[in-house]
Short mmCIF file of C-alpha atoms in Angstrom, two decimals:
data_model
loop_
_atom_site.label_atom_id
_atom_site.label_comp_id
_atom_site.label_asym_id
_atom_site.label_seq_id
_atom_site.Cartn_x
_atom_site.Cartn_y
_atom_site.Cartn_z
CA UNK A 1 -188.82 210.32 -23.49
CA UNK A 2 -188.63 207.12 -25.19
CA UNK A 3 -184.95 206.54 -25.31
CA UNK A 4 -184.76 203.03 -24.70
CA UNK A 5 -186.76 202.25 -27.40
CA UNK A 6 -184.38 204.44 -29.44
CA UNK A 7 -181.81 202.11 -27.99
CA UNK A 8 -183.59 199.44 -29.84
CA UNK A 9 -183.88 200.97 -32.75
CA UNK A 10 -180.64 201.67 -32.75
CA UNK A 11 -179.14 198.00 -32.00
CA UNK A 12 -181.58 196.38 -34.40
CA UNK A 13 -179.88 198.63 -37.16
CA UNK A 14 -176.36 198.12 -36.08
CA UNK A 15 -177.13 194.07 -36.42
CA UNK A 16 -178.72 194.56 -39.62
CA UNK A 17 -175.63 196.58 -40.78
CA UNK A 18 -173.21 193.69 -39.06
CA UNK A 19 -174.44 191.45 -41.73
CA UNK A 20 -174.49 193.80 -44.80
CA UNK A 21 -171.39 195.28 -44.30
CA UNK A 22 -170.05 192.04 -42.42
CA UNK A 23 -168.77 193.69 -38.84
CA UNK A 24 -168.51 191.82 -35.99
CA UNK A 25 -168.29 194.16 -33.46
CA UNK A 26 -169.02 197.58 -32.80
CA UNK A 27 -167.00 199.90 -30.70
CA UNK A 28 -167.71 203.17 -31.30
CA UNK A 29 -171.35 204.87 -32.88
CA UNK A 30 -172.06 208.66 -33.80
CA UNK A 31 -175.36 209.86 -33.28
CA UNK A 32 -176.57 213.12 -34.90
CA UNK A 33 -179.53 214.27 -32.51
CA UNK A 34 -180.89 217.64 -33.59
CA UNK A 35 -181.81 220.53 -30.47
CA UNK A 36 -185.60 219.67 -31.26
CA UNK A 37 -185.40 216.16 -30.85
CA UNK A 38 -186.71 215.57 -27.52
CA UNK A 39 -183.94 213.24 -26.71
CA UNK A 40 -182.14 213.19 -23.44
CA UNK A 41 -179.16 212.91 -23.90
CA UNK A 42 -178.01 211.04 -20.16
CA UNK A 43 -181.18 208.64 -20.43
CA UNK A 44 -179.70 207.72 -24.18
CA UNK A 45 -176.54 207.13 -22.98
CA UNK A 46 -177.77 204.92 -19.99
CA UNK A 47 -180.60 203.29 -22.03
CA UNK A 48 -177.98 202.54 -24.87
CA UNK A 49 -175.51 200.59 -22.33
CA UNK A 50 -178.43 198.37 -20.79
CA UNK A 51 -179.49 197.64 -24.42
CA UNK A 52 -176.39 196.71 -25.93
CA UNK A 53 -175.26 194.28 -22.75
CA UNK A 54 -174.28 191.43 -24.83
CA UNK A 55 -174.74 192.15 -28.16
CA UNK A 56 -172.33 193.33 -30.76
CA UNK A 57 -172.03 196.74 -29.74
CA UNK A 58 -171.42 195.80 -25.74
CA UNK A 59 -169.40 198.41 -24.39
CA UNK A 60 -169.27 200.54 -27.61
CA UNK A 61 -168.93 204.32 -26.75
CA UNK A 62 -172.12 206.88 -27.79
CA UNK A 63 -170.40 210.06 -29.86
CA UNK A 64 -173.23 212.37 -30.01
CA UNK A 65 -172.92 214.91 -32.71
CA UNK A 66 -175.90 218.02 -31.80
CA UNK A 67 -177.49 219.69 -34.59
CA UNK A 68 -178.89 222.78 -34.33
CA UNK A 69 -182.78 223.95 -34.56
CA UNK A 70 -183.14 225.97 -37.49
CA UNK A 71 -186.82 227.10 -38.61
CA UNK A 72 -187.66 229.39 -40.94
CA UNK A 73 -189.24 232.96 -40.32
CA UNK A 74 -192.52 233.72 -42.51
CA UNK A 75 -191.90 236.96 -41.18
CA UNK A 76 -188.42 238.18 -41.66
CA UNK A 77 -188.16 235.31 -44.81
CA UNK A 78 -185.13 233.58 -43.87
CA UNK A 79 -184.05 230.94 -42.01
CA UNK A 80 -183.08 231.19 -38.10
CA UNK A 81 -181.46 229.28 -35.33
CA UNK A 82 -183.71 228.18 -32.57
CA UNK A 83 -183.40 226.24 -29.32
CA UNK A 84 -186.93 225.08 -28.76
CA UNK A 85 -190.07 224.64 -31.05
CA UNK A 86 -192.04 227.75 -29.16
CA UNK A 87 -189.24 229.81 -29.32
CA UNK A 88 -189.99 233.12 -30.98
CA UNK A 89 -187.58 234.32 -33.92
CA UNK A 90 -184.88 235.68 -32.52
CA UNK A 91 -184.90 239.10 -34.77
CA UNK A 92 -188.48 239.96 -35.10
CA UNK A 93 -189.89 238.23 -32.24
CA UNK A 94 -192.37 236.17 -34.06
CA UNK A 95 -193.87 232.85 -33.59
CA UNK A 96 -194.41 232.39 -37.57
CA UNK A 97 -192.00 229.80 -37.87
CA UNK A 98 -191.72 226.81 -39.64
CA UNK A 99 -189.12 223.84 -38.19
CA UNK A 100 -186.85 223.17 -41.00
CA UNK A 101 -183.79 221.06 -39.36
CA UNK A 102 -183.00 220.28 -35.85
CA UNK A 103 -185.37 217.63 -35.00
CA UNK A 104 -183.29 214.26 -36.44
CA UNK A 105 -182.44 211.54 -35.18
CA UNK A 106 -179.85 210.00 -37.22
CA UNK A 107 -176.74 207.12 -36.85
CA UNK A 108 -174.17 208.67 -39.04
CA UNK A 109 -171.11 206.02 -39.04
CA UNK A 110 -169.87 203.28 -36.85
CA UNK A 111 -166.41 202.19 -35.97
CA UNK A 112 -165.92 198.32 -36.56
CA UNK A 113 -164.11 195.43 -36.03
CA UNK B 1 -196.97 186.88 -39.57
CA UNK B 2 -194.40 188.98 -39.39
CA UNK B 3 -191.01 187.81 -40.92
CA UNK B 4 -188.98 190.55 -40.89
CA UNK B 5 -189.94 191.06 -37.35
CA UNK B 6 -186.88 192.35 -35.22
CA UNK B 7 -189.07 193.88 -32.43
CA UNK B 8 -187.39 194.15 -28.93
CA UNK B 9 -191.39 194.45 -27.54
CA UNK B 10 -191.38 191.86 -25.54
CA UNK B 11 -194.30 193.10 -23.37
CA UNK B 12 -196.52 193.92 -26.30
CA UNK B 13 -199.58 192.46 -26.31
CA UNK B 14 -202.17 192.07 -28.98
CA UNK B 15 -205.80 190.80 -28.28
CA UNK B 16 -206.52 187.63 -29.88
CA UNK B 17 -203.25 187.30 -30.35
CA UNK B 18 -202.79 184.72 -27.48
CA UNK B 19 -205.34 182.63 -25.42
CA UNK B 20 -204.00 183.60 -21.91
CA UNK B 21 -203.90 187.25 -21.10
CA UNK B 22 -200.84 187.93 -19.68
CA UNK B 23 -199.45 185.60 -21.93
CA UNK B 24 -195.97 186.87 -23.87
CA UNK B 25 -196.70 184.24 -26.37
CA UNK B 26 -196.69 185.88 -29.57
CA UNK B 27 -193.26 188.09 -28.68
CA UNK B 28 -192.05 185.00 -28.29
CA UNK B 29 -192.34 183.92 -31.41
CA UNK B 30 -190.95 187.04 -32.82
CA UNK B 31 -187.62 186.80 -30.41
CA UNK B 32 -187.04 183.30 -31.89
CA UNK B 33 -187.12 184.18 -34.88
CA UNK B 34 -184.91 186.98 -34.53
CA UNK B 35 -182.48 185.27 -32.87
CA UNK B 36 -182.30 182.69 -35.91
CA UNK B 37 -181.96 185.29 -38.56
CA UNK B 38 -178.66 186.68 -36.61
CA UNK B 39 -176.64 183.67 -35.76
CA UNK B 40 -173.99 185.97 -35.93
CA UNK B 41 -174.29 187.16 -32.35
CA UNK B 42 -173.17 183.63 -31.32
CA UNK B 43 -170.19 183.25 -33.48
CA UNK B 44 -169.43 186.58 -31.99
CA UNK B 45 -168.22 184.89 -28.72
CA UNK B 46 -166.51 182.28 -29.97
CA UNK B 47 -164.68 184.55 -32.66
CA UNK B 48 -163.35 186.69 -29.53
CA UNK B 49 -162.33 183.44 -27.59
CA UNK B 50 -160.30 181.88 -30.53
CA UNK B 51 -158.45 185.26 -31.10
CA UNK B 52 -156.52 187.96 -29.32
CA UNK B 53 -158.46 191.25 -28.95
CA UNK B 54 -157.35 194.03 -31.27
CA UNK B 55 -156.49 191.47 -34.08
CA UNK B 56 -158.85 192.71 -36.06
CA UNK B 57 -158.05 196.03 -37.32
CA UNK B 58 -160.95 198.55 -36.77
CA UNK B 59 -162.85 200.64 -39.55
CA UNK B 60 -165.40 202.99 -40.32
CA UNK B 61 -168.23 202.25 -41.90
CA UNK B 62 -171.39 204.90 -42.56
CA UNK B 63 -174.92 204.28 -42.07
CA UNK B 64 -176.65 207.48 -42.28
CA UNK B 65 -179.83 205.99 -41.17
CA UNK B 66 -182.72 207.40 -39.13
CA UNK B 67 -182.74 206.51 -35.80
CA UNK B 68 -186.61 205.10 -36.58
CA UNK B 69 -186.16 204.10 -39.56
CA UNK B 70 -187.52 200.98 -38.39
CA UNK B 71 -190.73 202.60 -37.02
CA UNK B 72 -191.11 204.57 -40.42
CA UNK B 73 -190.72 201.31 -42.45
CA UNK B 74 -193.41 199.43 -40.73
CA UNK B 75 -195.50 202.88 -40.90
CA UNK B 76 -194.85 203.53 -44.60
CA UNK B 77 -196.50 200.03 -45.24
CA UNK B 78 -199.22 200.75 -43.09
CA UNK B 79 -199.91 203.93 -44.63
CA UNK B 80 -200.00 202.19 -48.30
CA UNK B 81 -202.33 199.63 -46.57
CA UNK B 82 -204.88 202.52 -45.90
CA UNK B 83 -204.42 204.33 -48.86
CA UNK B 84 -205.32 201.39 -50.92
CA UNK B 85 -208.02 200.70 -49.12
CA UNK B 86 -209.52 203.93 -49.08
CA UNK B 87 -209.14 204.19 -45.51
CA UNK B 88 -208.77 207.26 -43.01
CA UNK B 89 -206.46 206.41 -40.00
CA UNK B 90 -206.63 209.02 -37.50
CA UNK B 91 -203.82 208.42 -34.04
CA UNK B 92 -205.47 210.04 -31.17
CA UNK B 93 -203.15 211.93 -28.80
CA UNK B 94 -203.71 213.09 -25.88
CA UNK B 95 -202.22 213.09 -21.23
CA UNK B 96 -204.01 210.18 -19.76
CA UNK B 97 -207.54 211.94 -18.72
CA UNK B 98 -208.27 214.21 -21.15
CA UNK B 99 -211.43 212.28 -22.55
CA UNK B 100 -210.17 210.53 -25.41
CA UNK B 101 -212.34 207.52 -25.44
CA UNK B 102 -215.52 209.16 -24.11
CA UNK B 103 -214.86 211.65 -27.32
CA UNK B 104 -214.17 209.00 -29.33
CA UNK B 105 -217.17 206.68 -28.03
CA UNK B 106 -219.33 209.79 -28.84
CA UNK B 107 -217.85 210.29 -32.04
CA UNK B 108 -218.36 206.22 -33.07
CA UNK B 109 -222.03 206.80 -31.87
CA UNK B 110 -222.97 210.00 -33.61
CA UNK B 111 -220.98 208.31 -37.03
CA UNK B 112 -222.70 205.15 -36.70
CA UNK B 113 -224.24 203.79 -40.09
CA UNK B 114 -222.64 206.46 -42.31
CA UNK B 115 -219.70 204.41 -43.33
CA UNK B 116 -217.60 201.79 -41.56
CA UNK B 117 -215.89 202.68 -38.25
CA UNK B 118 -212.62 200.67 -36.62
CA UNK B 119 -210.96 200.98 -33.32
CA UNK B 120 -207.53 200.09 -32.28
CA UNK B 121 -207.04 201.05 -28.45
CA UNK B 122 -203.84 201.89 -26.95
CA UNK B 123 -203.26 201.28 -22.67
CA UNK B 124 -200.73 199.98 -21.26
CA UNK B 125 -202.57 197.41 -19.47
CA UNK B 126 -205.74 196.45 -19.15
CA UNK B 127 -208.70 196.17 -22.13
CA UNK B 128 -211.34 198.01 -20.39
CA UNK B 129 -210.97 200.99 -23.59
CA UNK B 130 -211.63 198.37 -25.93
CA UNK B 131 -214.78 196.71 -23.87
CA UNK B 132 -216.22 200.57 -23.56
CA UNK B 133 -215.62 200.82 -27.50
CA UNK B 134 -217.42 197.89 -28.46
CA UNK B 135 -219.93 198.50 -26.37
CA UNK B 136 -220.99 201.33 -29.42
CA UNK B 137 -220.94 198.28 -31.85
CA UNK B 138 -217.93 198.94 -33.65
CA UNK B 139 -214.90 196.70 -34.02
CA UNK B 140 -211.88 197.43 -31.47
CA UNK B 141 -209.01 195.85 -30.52
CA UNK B 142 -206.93 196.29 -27.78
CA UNK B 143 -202.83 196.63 -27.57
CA UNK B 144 -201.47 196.86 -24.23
CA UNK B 145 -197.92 198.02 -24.73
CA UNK B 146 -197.00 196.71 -21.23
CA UNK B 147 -193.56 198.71 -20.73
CA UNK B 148 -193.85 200.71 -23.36
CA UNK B 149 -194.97 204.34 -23.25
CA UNK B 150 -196.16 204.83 -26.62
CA UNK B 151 -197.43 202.75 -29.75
CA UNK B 152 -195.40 201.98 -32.86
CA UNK B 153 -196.27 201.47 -36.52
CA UNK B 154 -194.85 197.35 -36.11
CA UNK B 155 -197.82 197.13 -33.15
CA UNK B 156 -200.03 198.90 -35.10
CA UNK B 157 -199.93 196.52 -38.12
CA UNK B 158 -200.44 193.45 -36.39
CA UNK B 159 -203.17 195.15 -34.69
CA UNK B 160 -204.56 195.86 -38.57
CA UNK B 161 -204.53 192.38 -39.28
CA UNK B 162 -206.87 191.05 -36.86
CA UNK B 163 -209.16 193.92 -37.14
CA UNK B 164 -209.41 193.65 -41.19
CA UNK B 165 -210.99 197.23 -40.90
CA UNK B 166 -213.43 197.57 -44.03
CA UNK B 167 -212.18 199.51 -47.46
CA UNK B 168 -213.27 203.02 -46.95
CA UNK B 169 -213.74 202.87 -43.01
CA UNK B 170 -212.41 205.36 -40.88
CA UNK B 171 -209.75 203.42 -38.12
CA UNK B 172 -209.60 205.18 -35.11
CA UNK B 173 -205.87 204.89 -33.36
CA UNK B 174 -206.86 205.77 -29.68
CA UNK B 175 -202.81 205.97 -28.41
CA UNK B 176 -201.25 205.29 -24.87
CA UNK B 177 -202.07 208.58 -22.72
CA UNK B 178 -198.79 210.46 -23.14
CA UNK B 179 -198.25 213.31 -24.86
CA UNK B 180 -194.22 213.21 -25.35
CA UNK B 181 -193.35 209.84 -27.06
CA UNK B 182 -196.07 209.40 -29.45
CA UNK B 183 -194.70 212.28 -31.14
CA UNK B 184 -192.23 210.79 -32.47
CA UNK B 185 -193.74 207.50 -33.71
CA UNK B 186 -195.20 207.56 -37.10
CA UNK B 187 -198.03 204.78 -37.02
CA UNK B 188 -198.90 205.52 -40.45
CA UNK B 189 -201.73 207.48 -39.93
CA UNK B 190 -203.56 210.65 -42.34
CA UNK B 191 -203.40 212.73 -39.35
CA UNK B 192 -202.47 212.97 -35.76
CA UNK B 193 -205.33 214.41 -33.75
CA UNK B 194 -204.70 215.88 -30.22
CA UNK B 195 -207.34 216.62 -27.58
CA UNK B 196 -206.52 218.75 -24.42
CA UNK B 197 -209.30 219.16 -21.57
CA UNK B 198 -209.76 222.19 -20.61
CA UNK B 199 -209.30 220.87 -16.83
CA UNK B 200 -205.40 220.58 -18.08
CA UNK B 201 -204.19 224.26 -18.26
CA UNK B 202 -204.07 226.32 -21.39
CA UNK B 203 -200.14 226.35 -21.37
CA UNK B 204 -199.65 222.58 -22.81
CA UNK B 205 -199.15 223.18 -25.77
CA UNK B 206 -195.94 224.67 -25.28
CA UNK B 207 -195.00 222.60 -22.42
CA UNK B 208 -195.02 219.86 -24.70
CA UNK B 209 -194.63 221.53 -27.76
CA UNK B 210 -193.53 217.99 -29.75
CA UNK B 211 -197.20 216.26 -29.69
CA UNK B 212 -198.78 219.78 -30.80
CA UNK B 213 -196.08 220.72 -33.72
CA UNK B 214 -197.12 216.82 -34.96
CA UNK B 215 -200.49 217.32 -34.83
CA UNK B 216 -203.00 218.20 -37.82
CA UNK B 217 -206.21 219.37 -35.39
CA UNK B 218 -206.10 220.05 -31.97
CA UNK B 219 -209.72 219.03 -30.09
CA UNK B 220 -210.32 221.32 -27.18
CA UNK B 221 -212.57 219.27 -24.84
CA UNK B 222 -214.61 219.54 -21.56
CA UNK B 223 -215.69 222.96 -22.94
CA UNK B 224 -218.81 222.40 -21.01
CA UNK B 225 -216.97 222.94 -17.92
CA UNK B 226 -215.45 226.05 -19.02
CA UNK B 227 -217.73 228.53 -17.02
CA UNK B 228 -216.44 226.72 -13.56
CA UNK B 229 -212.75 226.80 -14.55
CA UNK B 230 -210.21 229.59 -15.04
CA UNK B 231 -208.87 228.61 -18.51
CA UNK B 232 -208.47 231.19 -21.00
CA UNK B 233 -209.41 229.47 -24.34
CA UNK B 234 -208.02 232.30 -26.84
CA UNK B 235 -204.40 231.74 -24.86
CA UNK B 236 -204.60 228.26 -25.25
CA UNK B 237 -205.11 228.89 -28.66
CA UNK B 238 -202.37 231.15 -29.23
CA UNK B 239 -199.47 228.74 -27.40
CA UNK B 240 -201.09 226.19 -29.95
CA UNK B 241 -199.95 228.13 -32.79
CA UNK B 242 -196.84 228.90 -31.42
CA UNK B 243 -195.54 225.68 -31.85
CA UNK B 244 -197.57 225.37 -34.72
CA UNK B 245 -199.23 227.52 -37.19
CA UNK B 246 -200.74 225.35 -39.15
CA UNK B 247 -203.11 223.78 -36.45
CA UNK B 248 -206.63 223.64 -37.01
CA UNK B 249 -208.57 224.16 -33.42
CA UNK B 250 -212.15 223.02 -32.63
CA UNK B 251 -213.19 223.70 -28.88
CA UNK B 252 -215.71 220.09 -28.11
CA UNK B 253 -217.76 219.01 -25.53
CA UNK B 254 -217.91 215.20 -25.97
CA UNK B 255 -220.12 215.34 -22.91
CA UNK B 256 -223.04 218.00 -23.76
CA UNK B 257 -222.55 217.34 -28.16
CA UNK B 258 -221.11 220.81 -28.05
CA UNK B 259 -219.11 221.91 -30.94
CA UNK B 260 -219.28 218.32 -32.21
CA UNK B 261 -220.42 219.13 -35.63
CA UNK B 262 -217.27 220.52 -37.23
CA UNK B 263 -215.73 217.41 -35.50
CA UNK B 264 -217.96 215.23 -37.35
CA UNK B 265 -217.64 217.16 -40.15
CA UNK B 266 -213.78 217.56 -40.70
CA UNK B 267 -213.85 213.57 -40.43
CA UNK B 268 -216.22 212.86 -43.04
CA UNK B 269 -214.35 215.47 -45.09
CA UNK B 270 -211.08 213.71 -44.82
CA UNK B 271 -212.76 210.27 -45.45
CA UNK B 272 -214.39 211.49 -48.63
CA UNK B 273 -210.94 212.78 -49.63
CA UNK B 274 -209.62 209.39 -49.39
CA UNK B 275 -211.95 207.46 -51.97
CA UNK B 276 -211.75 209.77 -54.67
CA UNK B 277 -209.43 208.38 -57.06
CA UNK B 278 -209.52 205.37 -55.52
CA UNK B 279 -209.17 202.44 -57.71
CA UNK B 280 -212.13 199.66 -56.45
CA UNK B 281 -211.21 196.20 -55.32
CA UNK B 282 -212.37 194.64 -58.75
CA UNK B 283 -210.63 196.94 -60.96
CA UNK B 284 -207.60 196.28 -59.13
CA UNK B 285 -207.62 192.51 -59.18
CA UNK B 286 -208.43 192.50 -62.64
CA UNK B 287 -205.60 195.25 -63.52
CA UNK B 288 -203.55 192.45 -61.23
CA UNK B 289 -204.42 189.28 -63.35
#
């Protein structure tokens, strides 16, 4: 979808980071991306390595961590595990269900130099 | 201006914002500054010259950040703009085609003189949405995101600032025809509003589920044509709540006035909603003083 502006994103935070937490460069950089994210995961990795050409993090390795889609059932009252957002509940069948987790988008930690 | 700018838009472009069109001007003057607030990236090179590589022992350090947390920043500070203002910002959604701003021109028309009306137009190229918008008399500016496939909340400021919509207007965010990335790109806005022509098939909704889980209303349009078309509007319906059951539906007709009244209605609604409570411009520079 719009991973290279998630690339962007993503750099603009690592630089703001470089200076807070003085880094100088980045090598590795875990993702979280949830099942209901919409992100793919092979333009991420390719948008991330045009991005990051000479910058900090040039050559740094993606670790994506996947989250799983979890809504929960009006129906059945509980929470379930789903793999897209029109999926129906996988006990009752359903469509009453309300996205709880699964759709972030998150940097979790960085490894530094 | 921006200060705190770190935008990699380079393609952006805001009207008025530059005297040729075509002109990257302005994201110039964001990349400069940019590059001055990091001189770190050029120390970089020389630090890895001057030492051997792997001197520097690595760590971890966490961030736990949003991947947009940019985006959400810039769209947090809209949103406080609006709110203070008594404003309603609506971000119009919608695959290129589907009659956005003929629905929207209709909408400025049949709303004109009621209360304050503002227009900021999404394309990625051209201003031709804008020029049909003010052609109904209301205020519109146009971004053209060039590359980009979607507007953000940074765009969307800048674009608030030459506008200067009115306190208690309704803004109008007519975004780039696409209905996967604007999803995921808070711009600030009360509500996101998507419109699907009936000339698309009944199944989008869950073919791109994203855009209609985001969205607050969902504007079935071309309903006019409906007797010359095989599109089952109760199906529709049902894929819409699928992905999300909280969706209000209201089948339209932006071309016949069809259905246009609950439209109108729901707007006005949500505007009203917006100046209750609100503190007025006088009481708040005097509470400021």
């Amino acid at each position: 979808m719009h991973e290279m502006a998630l690339c962007e994103s993503i750099l603009q935070t690592l630089e703001s980071e470089a200076v807070r937490q003085s880094f100088e460069r980045v090598s590795v950089v875990w993702l979280e991306i949830g099942a209901l994210a919409s992100v793919e995961e092979e333009a991420l990795r390719f948008s991330f390595d045009v991005v990051a050409r000479d910058s900090l993090a040039d050559g740094a390795r993606l670790e994506i961590i996947h989250t799983p889609g979890v809504a929960w059932c009006m129906h059945c009252a509980r929470p379930v595990n789903i793999e897209r957002r029109f999926d129906p509940c996988p006990d009752c069948g359903g469509y009453q269900l309300q996205v709880t987790g699964g759709d972030e988008m998150r940097i979790r930690e960085l490894e530094v130099k | 201006m921006c200060t705190i700018c770190g935008c990699g838009e380079g393609e952006t472009r805001i009207e008025g914002e530059s005297d040729a069109p075509g002109s990257t001007a302005h994201a110039h003057d964001h990349a400069h500054e940019h590059e001055h607030s990091h001189p770190h990236d050029h120390d970089h090179h020389r630090h890895e010259h001057a030492h051997a590589p792997g001197v520097d022992p690595a760590r971890m350090v966490a961030i736990e950040q949003d991947i947009l947390t940019k985006n959400n920043q810039y769209a947090a500070a809209n949103r406080a703009r609006f709110d203070a203002a008594g404003i309603l910002a609506l971000n119009l959604v919608s695959s290129p085609g589907a009659g956005k701003t003929t629905l929207l021109t209709r909408t400025l028309e049949d709303l004109d003189g009621e209360f304050p009306l503002a227009v900021i137009e999404g394309d990625q190229e051209t201003s031709r949405d804008a020029d049909r918008i003010r052609a109904t008399g209301a205020p519109a500016i146009q971004i053209n995101t060039g590359k980009g496939c979607h507007l953000n909340a940074h765009q969307v400021g800048h674009a608030v600032d030459h506008l200067a919509p009115e306190p208690g207007s309704v803004l109008m965010i007519e975004n780039v025809g696409n209905l996967v990335c604007p999803a995921a790109f808070d711009l600030g806005e009360a509500h996101k509003v998507a419109i699907l022509s009936i000339t698309e098939g009944e199944d989008k909704p869950i073919k791109y589920p994203d855009m209609f889980h985001a969205a607050d209303l969902l504007l079935i349009n071309k309903i006019d044509l409906l007797p010359y078309l095989e599109f089952d509007i109760e199906r529709c319906i049902g894929y819409a709540r699928r992905v999300n059951p909280r969706i209000r539906i209201l089948p339209v007709s932006a071309t016949t006035g069809e259905g246009m009244d609950p439209w109108l209605r729901w707007i006005r609604l949500n505007r009203d909603m917006r100046q209750i409570g609100l503190v007025p411009d006088a009481v708040a520079r005097r509470a400021n003083a």
